[in-house]
Structures are given as structure tokens and as C-alpha cells.
Amino acid sequence: MFEGAILAAIASGAAVGGAPSTLQASRRERAPTVVVHMIRAPHSLRVPVALAAAASCLNCRDTTVTPPPPADRVVAIAVVPSVADLGAGETQTFVARNVTAAGDTVLATAVEWHATGGTITPDGVYTAGSDVGLFSVTATRVGGGPLPGRAGVHVFRRVVAMIRVEPDTATLPIQGSWPLQAVALDSAGDSLPTAPITWISANPAVAQVDANGLVTAVAPGTAMITAASQGRSDTALVAVVPPGSGPWPNEPSGFRVITDQPWDLLTSLGWFVQFGVGAIGTDPTARLSPPAVLQIAYPVGFAGGEAPGTLAHELGGLKQVYGGIWWKASNPWQGHNTNVNKIQYVFTSESGSMFMAMYGHPGGPYELRVFPQFKVSPLQWLEPNVNHVPITIGTWHRIEWLIVYNTTDDPPNGICRWWLDGQLIGDYYNVRYPAEPLGEYKLAPVWGGVGDTKRELDYYWYDHVHVSGR
């Protein structure tokens, strides 16, 4: 009974045994003190009661200050970009970044990605689905922690307004190939990379085209190649030219002759001996300008990795070069143990070179390969990819070589083609050439590779060299 009265007095803020006082009210803002009163109970029983001033100040403010978190503590995850607009099937790479208490951001690791309206890889690459609408991408730290990050994705349907085919013309030799590129554009002129493209040749007897726009020449003539999508189309005209009737049937028209050397003299018509020695020999079986031929001898004991002699001619800075030679290797011929037996080169001044070689295991069979070794080259062989015609040692062969620098870099569209006895052997249209033009053409018949030693007397012979370009 008494305890209840005391608690009621405390709750009402009154002093026990009397009315509320001004003094008690003023104590509500002071430091806690203890007030002791006596309540006289019936039968003269005295009960001590301790009242805390703080208890009579139930409405006072809490002035406790919580310390801020450490500045480097991660408090949230941000997803970049925060918004993406995509057509169906298009992709967007999202990146998760940790946000610290100080407001700094650092790359987040060990996050889980979740997405709606499409799919997302563990690396954050989102691919929009076929449904249009507003969707989301979420990044959550593995194991929990800071607030997850979110980005919005707007998937919309694009309509093809125009098709553009590049290039719109192409000239090919028989069996030659060239990739056409088709770009679908919407009404704003933005590309639609996921728009399906259908390719059709109007004259497949002359030129055929595959599903990716790669045109292959079949026979002389012209063919219109069409790319179409959603009722829109564009065309390219492809001309297939027959081999010429002259001594160099695959020389492009309009090329300027740089040299036409029959090798009646060693140093003439702009040619000079750059390294080693060469000699003029005779061979009545030479195919174009007998009997004089250029003769390169590999004596017994000759070490691999060098040429007995190198003859060179200036090109004057060309980015399109055609080279035609009549050439023969002696029979027998000891092939180098690296499989490489070089025939001819083209050089820049500072950016590297490219060579053609008779390639094959010692003893054969041998084939013609090309190796770009420019500073921008991936250092990979260009192997025969059209016809596989072996080299016959002891027999004269007509070799033709066309080099055209790339005019685009992504992807590169440089051309390298070569023919053996009129048959197209290699046809590459994605070669990356340096910015620096070609400065020299060289007959540099390096044997090898490094190492190995000649155990027999072998020869290379060159009947004629014809170089042109622009």
C-alpha cells in the first residue's frame, strides 16, 4: 500500500508528503541529488523513502553523442553506370564499387550479381532479354555487409531504319575472298548490332556470300551482294577479274612498275648488293628471261641464320606492293631444321618486315608461307588457306605476292595474297600493317632459323624479279 503511494508520487513529480514545490521543479535541470522524506504511516510507523531527482525528470533530453564510424568503413555499394538503355540482346558491363564513410569509392570485390529482365554474368556483364520495360541490376557483397547497390535498366525495342554495306565495291581475283560489313541503323542513326542480317548474292555463279558477309570469287564477272534486315537493304557490287594474259597475271591494274630485272647484270636497274655476295649464272631452262639468272650459293659448312648474299631495291614508301619472281631451289636441297628457308622480304625503315619462305621439314614436302614480323604483328605464320600446292625442288616456279596496307584498325583489313604457278595459295584480308610504309624490297634468302649447318652445296636461282605498286 505504501509502496504504491510512493510510486504514484514519483510518477506525478510531487514531493512525498506535500504539494509540488517550485524548488522541486527547479531541480529538474540540475545534477541528480537525493531527497529523503519520511511518511508517517498509521500506528506511528516511519518508512524512509529515497527519491532520485533524475526520476522526477522523466522528460529530460539524452545528450549522449555516438562517435562516427571509421572513415574507411564500407557503408554501401554503388553500381556503375546507374542507368542503362539497351535494345533486346544488347549488353552492358556493370561495375560494383565500395562506398566508404568518408565518401570515397574503391573497386568492390567478391560481389554477387542479380538481374531482372535479362541475364548477368559473375563479372557483371548484363544481356537484355526480349521483353521491353524497366528492370534492375543488384550487386550484393558475398556474406552480407553494406547496403547493396542497384542500377536501372531500360530495355526497349529498336526498329531498323537503314542498312549500310561497306565497302560498296570490291574487286577480287578468282578464288579470292573479301568480308563485307553491314551496319543496321535506327531512325536516330544509332547502330543496331543485334539486328539479324541476311546476305544474298544476285549472281552466285560469279561470287558467293556466306551468312557473315564473306564474299568468295568464283568466276569472272560481276555480282550484286545484298544485305537485308526488317525490310531494309543495301548492296555492294563485286567484280571478279580473270588472270591477265601477260607474264604477271595477277598484277593489279594501275600499279606503277618499280623494277623489272632480268638479271643480265648483278647491280643494275636500281639493284644493289646489300650484304654478302651474289653471282650471275646461266640456265637455258629459265622461264622468262634466259639464260642469265641470279645465283645464290650455300656452300658446305654454311651456318644457318644468315643469307649468302642480299640484293635490295628501294620502294620509295609504298603501301600497296606487288612482287612477281621466277625462282628455283636446287635438287637436292637440305632444308633447315627449323623448317624455314626464306626467299624474299619487304622492309620498312623502323617498323619491321615481312618475309616469304619455303616451309617444311628437311627433305620436304615444302609449301609457301608468309610471316609478318612488323612491330604491330602478332608474329604468326600466314599459312596456305585456299589451295595447297607443294613446291617442287629443282623446278622453276612463278611466285606472285600482293601486299595492301590496312585502311581500318578495328578490325584491320590489310591484304596479303600469294600465288604459286597461277594458283591462289594464301588469301588474308585481316592483316595489320604498320603506319610506316614499305621502303625496300629484298632478295634475302636467309637459311633458317638459327643453328644447323649445310652439309651439301645448295643453290637458289632467280630468273626475273618484277615489282610494282602505288
CSV table of C-alpha atoms in Angstrom, one decimal:
chain,number,residue,atom,x,y,z
A,1,MET,CA,0.0,0.0,0.0
A,2,PHE,CA,2.7,2.4,0.9
A,3,GLU,CA,4.9,1.4,-2.0
A,4,GLY,CA,2.1,2.2,-4.4
A,5,ALA,CA,1.6,5.7,-3.0
A,6,ILE,CA,5.3,6.4,-3.3
A,7,LEU,CA,5.5,5.2,-6.9
A,8,ALA,CA,2.4,7.3,-7.7
A,9,ALA,CA,4.1,10.4,-6.2
A,10,ILE,CA,7.3,9.8,-8.2
A,11,ALA,CA,5.3,9.5,-11.4
A,12,SER,CA,3.4,12.7,-10.7
A,13,GLY,CA,6.6,14.6,-10.0
A,14,ALA,CA,5.3,15.7,-6.4
A,15,ALA,CA,7.3,15.5,-3.2
A,16,VAL,CA,6.1,12.8,-0.9
A,17,GLY,CA,4.0,14.2,1.9
A,18,GLY,CA,3.3,17.6,0.3
A,19,ALA,CA,2.2,19.6,-2.8
A,20,PRO,CA,4.5,20.1,-5.7
A,21,SER,CA,7.1,22.9,-4.9
A,22,THR,CA,8.9,25.4,-7.0
A,23,LEU,CA,12.2,24.1,-5.6
A,24,GLN,CA,11.5,20.6,-6.9
A,25,ALA,CA,10.6,22.0,-10.3
A,26,SER,CA,13.8,23.9,-10.5
A,27,ARG,CA,15.8,20.8,-9.7
A,28,ARG,CA,14.7,19.1,-12.8
A,29,GLU,CA,17.5,20.8,-14.7
A,30,ARG,CA,20.2,20.2,-12.1
A,31,ALA,CA,22.5,17.4,-11.5
A,32,PRO,CA,20.8,14.4,-9.8
A,33,THR,CA,20.5,14.7,-6.0
A,34,VAL,CA,18.9,12.6,-3.4
A,35,VAL,CA,15.9,13.8,-1.3
A,36,VAL,CA,14.9,11.8,1.7
A,37,HIS,CA,11.4,12.3,3.3
A,38,MET,CA,9.5,10.5,5.9
A,39,ILE,CA,5.9,9.4,5.6
A,40,ARG,CA,4.1,8.8,8.8
A,41,ALA,CA,2.1,5.7,8.5
A,42,PRO,CA,-0.8,4.7,10.7
A,43,HIS,CA,0.2,3.2,14.1
A,44,SER,CA,3.2,5.7,14.1
A,45,LEU,CA,5.3,3.6,11.6
A,46,ARG,CA,8.0,5.7,9.9
A,47,VAL,CA,9.2,4.5,6.4
A,48,PRO,CA,12.3,6.0,4.8
A,49,VAL,CA,11.9,6.7,1.1
A,50,ALA,CA,14.8,7.7,-1.3
A,51,LEU,CA,13.7,9.7,-4.3
A,52,ALA,CA,16.2,10.4,-7.2
A,53,ALA,CA,15.9,13.8,-8.7
A,54,ALA,CA,16.6,12.2,-12.0
A,55,ALA,CA,13.5,10.1,-11.5
A,56,SER,CA,11.4,13.2,-11.2
A,57,CYS,CA,12.9,14.5,-14.6
A,58,LEU,CA,11.4,11.9,-16.9
A,59,ASN,CA,11.2,14.4,-19.8
A,60,CYS,CA,14.9,15.5,-19.8
A,61,ARG,CA,16.9,15.1,-23.2
A,62,ASP,CA,19.5,12.4,-23.8
A,63,THR,CA,22.7,14.2,-24.7
A,64,THR,CA,24.8,11.1,-25.4
A,65,VAL,CA,26.9,11.6,-28.7
A,66,THR,CA,27.5,8.5,-30.8
A,67,PRO,CA,31.0,8.6,-32.4
A,68,PRO,CA,31.2,8.5,-36.2
A,69,PRO,CA,32.3,5.3,-38.0
A,70,PRO,CA,35.9,5.0,-39.2
A,71,ALA,CA,36.4,6.9,-42.5
A,72,ASP,CA,37.5,3.8,-44.4
A,73,ARG,CA,34.5,1.7,-43.3
A,74,VAL,CA,32.4,0.5,-46.3
A,75,VAL,CA,28.9,1.6,-45.8
A,76,ALA,CA,27.3,0.9,-49.2
A,77,ILE,CA,27.9,-0.5,-52.7
A,78,ALA,CA,27.4,1.7,-55.8
A,79,VAL,CA,26.8,0.2,-59.2
A,80,VAL,CA,28.2,2.0,-62.3
A,81,PRO,CA,26.6,3.0,-64.5
A,82,SER,CA,23.5,3.7,-62.5
A,83,VAL,CA,21.2,3.6,-65.6
A,84,ALA,CA,21.5,1.8,-68.9
A,85,ASP,CA,19.3,1.9,-72.0
A,86,LEU,CA,19.5,-1.3,-74.1
A,87,GLY,CA,17.9,-2.9,-77.0
A,88,ALA,CA,16.9,-6.5,-76.8
A,89,GLY,CA,20.0,-8.7,-76.9
A,90,GLU,CA,22.4,-5.8,-76.2
A,91,THR,CA,25.0,-5.9,-73.4
A,92,GLN,CA,26.2,-3.6,-70.7
A,93,THR,CA,29.1,-4.1,-68.3
A,94,PHE,CA,28.3,-3.0,-64.8
A,95,VAL,CA,31.0,-2.4,-62.1
A,96,ALA,CA,30.5,-2.5,-58.4
A,97,ARG,CA,32.3,0.0,-56.2
A,98,ASN,CA,32.5,0.2,-52.4
A,99,VAL,CA,31.5,3.5,-50.8
A,100,THR,CA,33.3,4.4,-47.6
A,101,ALA,CA,32.1,6.5,-44.7
A,102,ALA,CA,34.3,9.3,-46.0
A,103,GLY,CA,32.6,9.2,-49.4
A,104,ASP,CA,35.4,7.6,-51.3
A,105,THR,CA,34.9,4.8,-53.7
A,106,VAL,CA,37.1,1.8,-54.4
A,107,LEU,CA,36.6,-1.2,-56.7
A,108,ALA,CA,34.4,-3.8,-54.9
A,109,THR,CA,35.5,-7.5,-54.9
A,110,ALA,CA,33.5,-10.6,-54.0
A,111,VAL,CA,30.1,-9.4,-55.0
A,112,GLU,CA,27.1,-11.3,-56.2
A,113,TRP,CA,25.1,-10.0,-59.2
A,114,HIS,CA,21.4,-10.4,-59.7
A,115,ALA,CA,19.3,-9.1,-62.5
A,116,THR,CA,15.7,-8.9,-63.8
A,117,GLY,CA,14.7,-8.6,-67.4
A,118,GLY,CA,17.8,-10.4,-68.7
A,119,THR,CA,20.9,-12.3,-67.6
A,120,ILE,CA,24.1,-11.2,-65.9
A,121,THR,CA,27.5,-12.9,-65.6
A,122,PRO,CA,29.6,-13.2,-62.4
A,123,ASP,CA,31.7,-10.4,-64.0
A,124,GLY,CA,28.8,-8.0,-64.2
A,125,VAL,CA,28.0,-8.3,-68.0
A,126,TYR,CA,24.3,-7.8,-68.4
A,127,THR,CA,22.4,-9.1,-71.5
A,128,ALA,CA,19.0,-7.6,-72.1
A,129,GLY,CA,16.2,-10.1,-72.7
A,130,SER,CA,13.5,-9.9,-75.4
A,131,ASP,CA,10.9,-8.2,-73.0
A,132,VAL,CA,10.7,-4.4,-73.0
A,133,GLY,CA,10.3,-2.4,-69.8
A,134,LEU,CA,12.2,-1.2,-66.7
A,135,PHE,CA,14.4,-3.7,-64.9
A,136,SER,CA,17.2,-3.7,-62.3
A,137,VAL,CA,20.7,-5.0,-61.6
A,138,THR,CA,21.8,-5.5,-58.0
A,139,ALA,CA,25.3,-6.1,-56.5
A,140,THR,CA,25.5,-7.6,-53.0
A,141,ARG,CA,28.6,-8.3,-51.0
A,142,VAL,CA,29.2,-12.0,-50.6
A,143,GLY,CA,28.4,-12.9,-46.9
A,144,GLY,CA,26.4,-9.7,-46.3
A,145,GLY,CA,27.6,-6.3,-45.1
A,146,PRO,CA,26.9,-2.9,-46.5
A,147,LEU,CA,23.8,-1.8,-48.3
A,148,PRO,CA,23.6,-3.4,-51.8
A,149,GLY,CA,23.9,-1.3,-54.9
A,150,ARG,CA,21.3,-1.1,-57.7
A,151,ALA,CA,21.2,0.2,-61.2
A,152,GLY,CA,18.2,0.6,-63.5
A,153,VAL,CA,17.9,-0.9,-67.0
A,154,HIS,CA,15.5,0.3,-69.7
A,155,VAL,CA,15.0,-2.4,-72.4
A,156,PHE,CA,13.3,-1.1,-75.5
A,157,ARG,CA,12.7,-2.4,-79.0
A,158,ARG,CA,14.6,-0.8,-81.8
A,159,VAL,CA,13.4,-0.7,-85.4
A,160,VAL,CA,15.8,-0.8,-88.4
A,161,ALA,CA,15.5,2.3,-90.5
A,162,MET,CA,18.5,1.8,-92.8
A,163,ILE,CA,21.2,-0.7,-93.8
A,164,ARG,CA,24.7,0.4,-94.8
A,165,VAL,CA,27.1,-2.0,-96.5
A,166,GLU,CA,30.8,-1.3,-96.5
A,167,PRO,CA,32.7,-1.3,-98.8
A,168,ASP,CA,30.1,-0.8,-101.6
A,169,THR,CA,32.5,-2.1,-104.2
A,170,ALA,CA,35.2,-4.8,-104.3
A,171,THR,CA,37.5,-6.3,-106.9
A,172,LEU,CA,38.7,-9.9,-106.4
A,173,PRO,CA,40.8,-12.5,-108.2
A,174,ILE,CA,39.3,-15.9,-108.8
A,175,GLN,CA,39.1,-17.8,-105.5
A,176,GLY,CA,39.9,-14.6,-103.6
A,177,SER,CA,37.7,-13.5,-100.7
A,178,TRP,CA,36.7,-10.2,-99.1
A,179,PRO,CA,34.5,-9.6,-96.0
A,180,LEU,CA,31.6,-7.1,-96.4
A,181,GLN,CA,30.3,-5.4,-93.3
A,182,ALA,CA,26.6,-4.5,-92.9
A,183,VAL,CA,25.5,-2.0,-90.2
A,184,ALA,CA,21.8,-1.7,-89.2
A,185,LEU,CA,20.8,1.8,-88.1
A,186,ASP,CA,17.7,3.1,-86.3
A,187,SER,CA,15.9,6.3,-87.1
A,188,ALA,CA,18.3,8.3,-84.9
A,189,GLY,CA,21.3,6.9,-86.8
A,190,ASP,CA,22.5,4.7,-83.9
A,191,SER,CA,23.7,1.2,-84.8
A,192,LEU,CA,21.7,-1.9,-84.0
A,193,PRO,CA,24.4,-4.6,-83.5
A,194,THR,CA,21.9,-7.3,-82.7
A,195,ALA,CA,19.7,-6.8,-85.7
A,196,PRO,CA,19.8,-10.1,-87.8
A,197,ILE,CA,21.4,-9.5,-91.3
A,198,THR,CA,20.6,-11.7,-94.3
A,199,TRP,CA,23.1,-11.9,-97.1
A,200,ILE,CA,22.2,-12.7,-100.7
A,201,SER,CA,24.3,-12.9,-104.0
A,202,ALA,CA,22.4,-12.0,-107.1
A,203,ASN,CA,24.9,-14.0,-109.2
A,204,PRO,CA,26.3,-16.9,-107.2
A,205,ALA,CA,28.0,-18.3,-110.3
A,206,VAL,CA,30.3,-15.3,-110.1
A,207,ALA,CA,30.5,-14.5,-106.4
A,208,GLN,CA,29.1,-16.3,-103.4
A,209,VAL,CA,28.5,-14.8,-100.0
A,210,ASP,CA,28.1,-16.6,-96.6
A,211,ALA,CA,26.0,-15.8,-93.6
A,212,ASN,CA,28.6,-13.4,-92.2
A,213,GLY,CA,29.1,-11.4,-95.4
A,214,LEU,CA,32.3,-13.1,-96.6
A,215,VAL,CA,32.3,-12.9,-100.4
A,216,THR,CA,34.3,-15.6,-102.4
A,217,ALA,CA,35.0,-15.1,-106.1
A,218,VAL,CA,34.0,-18.0,-108.4
A,219,ALA,CA,34.3,-16.8,-112.0
A,220,PRO,CA,35.0,-13.6,-113.9
A,221,GLY,CA,32.1,-11.2,-114.0
A,222,THR,CA,30.1,-9.0,-111.6
A,223,ALA,CA,27.6,-9.8,-108.8
A,224,MET,CA,25.4,-7.6,-106.6
A,225,ILE,CA,25.6,-8.6,-103.0
A,226,THR,CA,22.6,-7.6,-100.8
A,227,ALA,CA,22.4,-7.2,-97.0
A,228,ALA,CA,18.8,-7.0,-95.6
A,229,SER,CA,17.1,-6.7,-92.2
A,230,GLN,CA,13.5,-5.9,-91.3
A,231,GLY,CA,12.6,-4.9,-94.8
A,232,ARG,CA,15.6,-2.6,-95.3
A,233,SER,CA,18.6,-3.4,-97.5
A,234,ASP,CA,21.8,-2.1,-99.1
A,235,THR,CA,24.1,-3.6,-101.8
A,236,ALA,CA,27.7,-3.9,-102.9
A,237,LEU,CA,29.0,-4.5,-106.4
A,238,VAL,CA,31.7,-7.2,-106.6
A,239,ALA,CA,33.8,-7.6,-109.7
A,240,VAL,CA,35.8,-10.8,-110.3
A,241,VAL,CA,38.7,-10.3,-112.6
A,242,PRO,CA,40.3,-13.1,-114.6
A,243,PRO,CA,44.1,-13.5,-114.6
A,244,GLY,CA,45.9,-11.3,-117.0
A,245,SER,CA,47.5,-12.6,-120.2
A,246,GLY,CA,50.9,-11.1,-119.5
A,247,PRO,CA,53.9,-12.6,-117.6
A,248,TRP,CA,52.5,-11.4,-114.3
A,249,PRO,CA,48.8,-12.4,-114.5
A,250,ASN,CA,47.7,-11.3,-111.0
A,251,GLU,CA,49.4,-7.8,-111.0
A,252,PRO,CA,46.7,-5.2,-110.2
A,253,SER,CA,45.9,-2.8,-113.0
A,254,GLY,CA,47.1,0.8,-112.4
A,255,PHE,CA,50.2,-0.3,-110.4
A,256,ARG,CA,53.4,1.6,-111.4
A,257,VAL,CA,56.4,-0.6,-112.3
A,258,ILE,CA,59.2,-0.1,-109.7
A,259,THR,CA,61.7,-2.6,-111.2
A,260,ASP,CA,61.7,-5.3,-113.9
A,261,GLN,CA,65.0,-7.1,-113.5
A,262,PRO,CA,66.1,-9.9,-115.9
A,263,TRP,CA,69.4,-10.4,-114.1
A,264,ASP,CA,71.7,-9.8,-117.0
A,265,LEU,CA,73.9,-7.8,-114.6
A,266,LEU,CA,74.2,-8.1,-110.8
A,267,THR,CA,73.9,-4.4,-110.0
A,268,SER,CA,71.7,-2.7,-112.5
A,269,LEU,CA,68.3,-1.1,-112.8
A,270,GLY,CA,68.4,0.2,-109.2
A,271,TRP,CA,69.5,-3.0,-107.6
A,272,PHE,CA,72.5,-3.2,-105.2
A,273,VAL,CA,74.2,-5.8,-103.1
A,274,GLN,CA,73.5,-5.0,-99.5
A,275,PHE,CA,75.2,-8.0,-97.8
A,276,GLY,CA,77.4,-10.9,-98.8
A,277,VAL,CA,77.8,-11.9,-102.4
A,278,GLY,CA,75.7,-13.0,-105.4
A,279,ALA,CA,76.6,-14.0,-108.9
A,280,ILE,CA,75.1,-14.1,-112.4
A,281,GLY,CA,74.8,-17.6,-113.7
A,282,THR,CA,73.3,-19.2,-116.7
A,283,ASP,CA,70.3,-21.6,-117.1
A,284,PRO,CA,68.8,-22.1,-120.5
A,285,THR,CA,65.7,-23.5,-118.9
A,286,ALA,CA,64.8,-20.2,-117.1
A,287,ARG,CA,61.2,-19.5,-117.9
A,288,LEU,CA,61.1,-15.7,-118.6
A,289,SER,CA,64.5,-14.3,-119.4
A,290,PRO,CA,67.0,-17.0,-120.1
A,291,PRO,CA,69.8,-17.7,-120.0
A,292,ALA,CA,71.1,-15.2,-117.3
A,293,VAL,CA,69.9,-15.8,-113.8
A,294,LEU,CA,70.8,-14.6,-110.3
A,295,GLN,CA,72.6,-17.4,-108.4
A,296,ILE,CA,72.9,-17.7,-104.6
A,297,ALA,CA,75.2,-20.5,-103.4
A,298,TYR,CA,75.1,-22.1,-100.0
A,299,PRO,CA,78.5,-23.8,-99.6
A,300,VAL,CA,79.2,-26.8,-97.4
A,301,GLY,CA,79.7,-25.6,-93.8
A,302,PHE,CA,77.4,-22.5,-94.3
A,303,ALA,CA,75.8,-21.6,-90.9
A,304,GLY,CA,72.1,-21.2,-90.6
A,305,GLY,CA,70.5,-17.8,-89.7
A,306,GLU,CA,72.2,-15.9,-92.5
A,307,ALA,CA,71.9,-15.3,-96.2
A,308,PRO,CA,74.9,-15.9,-98.5
A,309,GLY,CA,74.0,-12.6,-100.2
A,310,THR,CA,71.3,-10.0,-100.1
A,311,LEU,CA,70.2,-7.8,-103.0
A,312,ALA,CA,67.9,-4.9,-102.5
A,313,HIS,CA,65.8,-2.3,-104.3
A,314,GLU,CA,64.3,0.9,-102.9
A,315,LEU,CA,60.5,1.1,-102.9
A,316,GLY,CA,60.1,4.8,-102.1
A,317,GLY,CA,57.5,4.4,-99.4
A,318,LEU,CA,54.6,2.3,-100.8
A,319,LYS,CA,51.6,0.9,-99.0
A,320,GLN,CA,50.5,-1.3,-102.0
A,321,VAL,CA,53.1,-3.6,-103.5
A,322,TYR,CA,53.0,-6.4,-106.0
A,323,GLY,CA,56.1,-8.7,-106.4
A,324,GLY,CA,56.5,-11.4,-109.1
A,325,ILE,CA,59.5,-13.7,-109.4
A,326,TRP,CA,60.6,-16.8,-111.2
A,327,TRP,CA,62.5,-18.9,-108.6
A,328,LYS,CA,64.0,-22.3,-108.2
A,329,ALA,CA,65.7,-24.3,-105.4
A,330,SER,CA,68.3,-26.9,-106.2
A,331,ASN,CA,67.6,-30.6,-106.2
A,332,PRO,CA,68.8,-31.9,-103.8
A,333,TRP,CA,68.1,-29.3,-101.2
A,334,GLN,CA,69.0,-29.6,-97.5
A,335,GLY,CA,66.1,-28.0,-95.6
A,336,HIS,CA,66.9,-26.1,-92.4
A,337,ASN,CA,66.0,-27.9,-89.2
A,338,THR,CA,63.6,-25.0,-88.2
A,339,ASN,CA,61.7,-25.8,-91.4
A,340,VAL,CA,62.3,-22.2,-92.6
A,341,ASN,CA,64.1,-21.4,-95.9
A,342,LYS,CA,63.5,-17.8,-96.8
A,343,ILE,CA,63.0,-16.4,-100.3
A,344,GLN,CA,62.2,-12.7,-100.2
A,345,TYR,CA,61.4,-9.8,-97.9
A,346,VAL,CA,59.7,-6.4,-97.8
A,347,PHE,CA,61.1,-3.9,-95.2
A,348,THR,CA,60.1,-0.7,-93.5
A,349,SER,CA,62.8,1.6,-92.1
A,350,GLU,CA,61.9,1.4,-88.4
A,351,SER,CA,58.8,-0.8,-88.0
A,352,GLY,CA,59.9,-4.3,-89.1
A,353,SER,CA,59.5,-6.5,-92.1
A,354,MET,CA,57.6,-9.4,-93.7
A,355,PHE,CA,59.1,-12.4,-95.5
A,356,MET,CA,58.1,-15.3,-97.7
A,357,ALA,CA,59.6,-18.7,-97.1
A,358,MET,CA,59.7,-22.3,-98.4
A,359,TYR,CA,58.5,-24.0,-95.3
A,360,GLY,CA,58.6,-27.7,-94.5
A,361,HIS,CA,60.5,-30.4,-92.7
A,362,PRO,CA,64.1,-31.1,-94.1
A,363,GLY,CA,63.5,-33.3,-97.1
A,364,GLY,CA,60.0,-31.9,-97.7
A,365,PRO,CA,57.3,-31.6,-98.7
A,366,TYR,CA,57.6,-27.8,-98.8
A,367,GLU,CA,54.9,-25.0,-99.2
A,368,LEU,CA,54.9,-21.3,-99.4
A,369,ARG,CA,54.2,-19.4,-96.2
A,370,VAL,CA,54.4,-15.7,-95.2
A,371,PHE,CA,55.5,-14.3,-91.9
A,372,PRO,CA,54.7,-10.7,-90.9
A,373,GLN,CA,57.2,-9.5,-88.3
A,374,PHE,CA,56.3,-5.9,-88.0
A,375,LYS,CA,56.2,-4.3,-84.6
A,376,VAL,CA,52.4,-4.4,-84.7
A,377,SER,CA,52.3,-8.0,-85.9
A,378,PRO,CA,51.1,-10.9,-83.7
A,379,LEU,CA,54.1,-13.0,-85.0
A,380,GLN,CA,52.0,-15.8,-86.6
A,381,TRP,CA,52.5,-17.6,-89.8
A,382,LEU,CA,50.1,-16.9,-92.7
A,383,GLU,CA,49.6,-20.4,-94.0
A,384,PRO,CA,48.1,-21.6,-97.3
A,385,ASN,CA,44.3,-21.2,-96.8
A,386,VAL,CA,43.0,-21.5,-100.4
A,387,ASN,CA,44.9,-24.1,-102.3
A,388,HIS,CA,47.7,-26.4,-101.1
A,389,VAL,CA,50.2,-26.7,-103.9
A,390,PRO,CA,53.6,-28.1,-102.9
A,391,ILE,CA,56.9,-26.7,-104.1
A,392,THR,CA,58.8,-29.0,-106.4
A,393,ILE,CA,62.6,-28.5,-105.8
A,394,GLY,CA,64.7,-28.4,-109.0
A,395,THR,CA,61.7,-26.8,-110.9
A,396,TRP,CA,61.1,-23.2,-111.8
A,397,HIS,CA,58.1,-21.7,-110.1
A,398,ARG,CA,56.3,-18.4,-110.7
A,399,ILE,CA,55.6,-16.7,-107.3
A,400,GLU,CA,53.3,-13.7,-107.1
A,401,TRP,CA,52.8,-11.7,-103.9
A,402,LEU,CA,50.3,-8.8,-103.2
A,403,ILE,CA,50.5,-6.6,-100.2
A,404,VAL,CA,47.9,-3.9,-99.4
A,405,TYR,CA,48.1,-1.9,-96.2
A,406,ASN,CA,45.0,-1.8,-93.9
A,407,THR,CA,42.8,1.3,-94.0
A,408,THR,CA,41.0,0.3,-90.8
A,409,ASP,CA,42.3,-0.8,-87.5
A,410,ASP,CA,39.3,-2.3,-85.7
A,411,PRO,CA,39.4,-4.8,-87.3
A,412,PRO,CA,42.3,-4.4,-89.6
A,413,ASN,CA,41.6,-5.0,-93.3
A,414,GLY,CA,45.1,-5.3,-94.7
A,415,ILE,CA,45.6,-7.8,-97.6
A,416,CYS,CA,48.2,-10.4,-98.2
A,417,ARG,CA,47.8,-12.8,-101.1
A,418,TRP,CA,50.2,-15.0,-102.9
A,419,TRP,CA,50.1,-17.3,-105.9
A,420,LEU,CA,52.2,-20.3,-107.0
A,421,ASP,CA,52.2,-21.0,-110.7
A,422,GLY,CA,49.0,-19.1,-111.2
A,423,GLN,CA,47.0,-20.8,-108.3
A,424,LEU,CA,46.0,-18.7,-105.3
A,425,ILE,CA,47.7,-20.2,-102.3
A,426,GLY,CA,47.0,-17.7,-99.4
A,427,ASP,CA,44.4,-15.1,-99.1
A,428,TYR,CA,44.3,-12.9,-95.9
A,429,TYR,CA,42.2,-9.8,-95.6
A,430,ASN,CA,42.8,-9.0,-91.9
A,431,VAL,CA,46.5,-8.2,-91.7
A,432,ARG,CA,47.6,-5.3,-89.5
A,433,TYR,CA,50.4,-3.3,-91.1
A,434,PRO,CA,52.4,-0.5,-89.5
A,435,ALA,CA,51.7,3.1,-90.2
A,436,GLU,CA,55.2,3.4,-91.8
A,437,PRO,CA,55.2,2.5,-95.5
A,438,LEU,CA,57.4,-0.1,-97.1
A,439,GLY,CA,60.9,1.2,-98.0
A,440,GLU,CA,62.8,-1.7,-99.5
A,441,TYR,CA,62.2,-5.0,-101.4
A,442,LYS,CA,65.0,-7.6,-100.8
A,443,LEU,CA,66.0,-10.9,-102.1
A,444,ALA,CA,67.4,-12.0,-98.8
A,445,PRO,CA,67.5,-15.9,-98.9
A,446,VAL,CA,68.2,-16.5,-95.2
A,447,TRP,CA,68.7,-20.2,-94.4
A,448,GLY,CA,66.7,-20.7,-91.2
A,449,GLY,CA,66.2,-20.1,-88.3
A,450,VAL,CA,69.3,-20.2,-86.2
A,451,GLY,CA,71.7,-23.1,-85.9
A,452,ASP,CA,72.2,-26.0,-88.3
A,453,THR,CA,75.0,-26.2,-90.9
A,454,LYS,CA,75.0,-27.0,-94.6
A,455,ARG,CA,76.3,-30.5,-95.4
A,456,GLU,CA,76.0,-30.1,-99.2
A,457,LEU,CA,76.3,-27.4,-101.8
A,458,ASP,CA,72.8,-25.9,-102.5
A,459,TYR,CA,71.5,-23.1,-104.6
A,460,TYR,CA,68.7,-20.6,-105.1
A,461,TRP,CA,68.2,-19.2,-108.6
A,462,TYR,CA,66.1,-16.1,-109.6
A,463,ASP,CA,65.2,-15.8,-113.3
A,464,HIS,CA,63.3,-12.5,-113.1
A,465,VAL,CA,62.0,-10.0,-110.5
A,466,HIS,CA,59.1,-7.7,-111.2
A,467,VAL,CA,57.9,-5.2,-108.6
A,468,SER,CA,55.2,-2.6,-108.9
A,469,GLY,CA,53.0,-0.6,-106.6
A,470,ARG,CA,51.3,2.6,-105.6
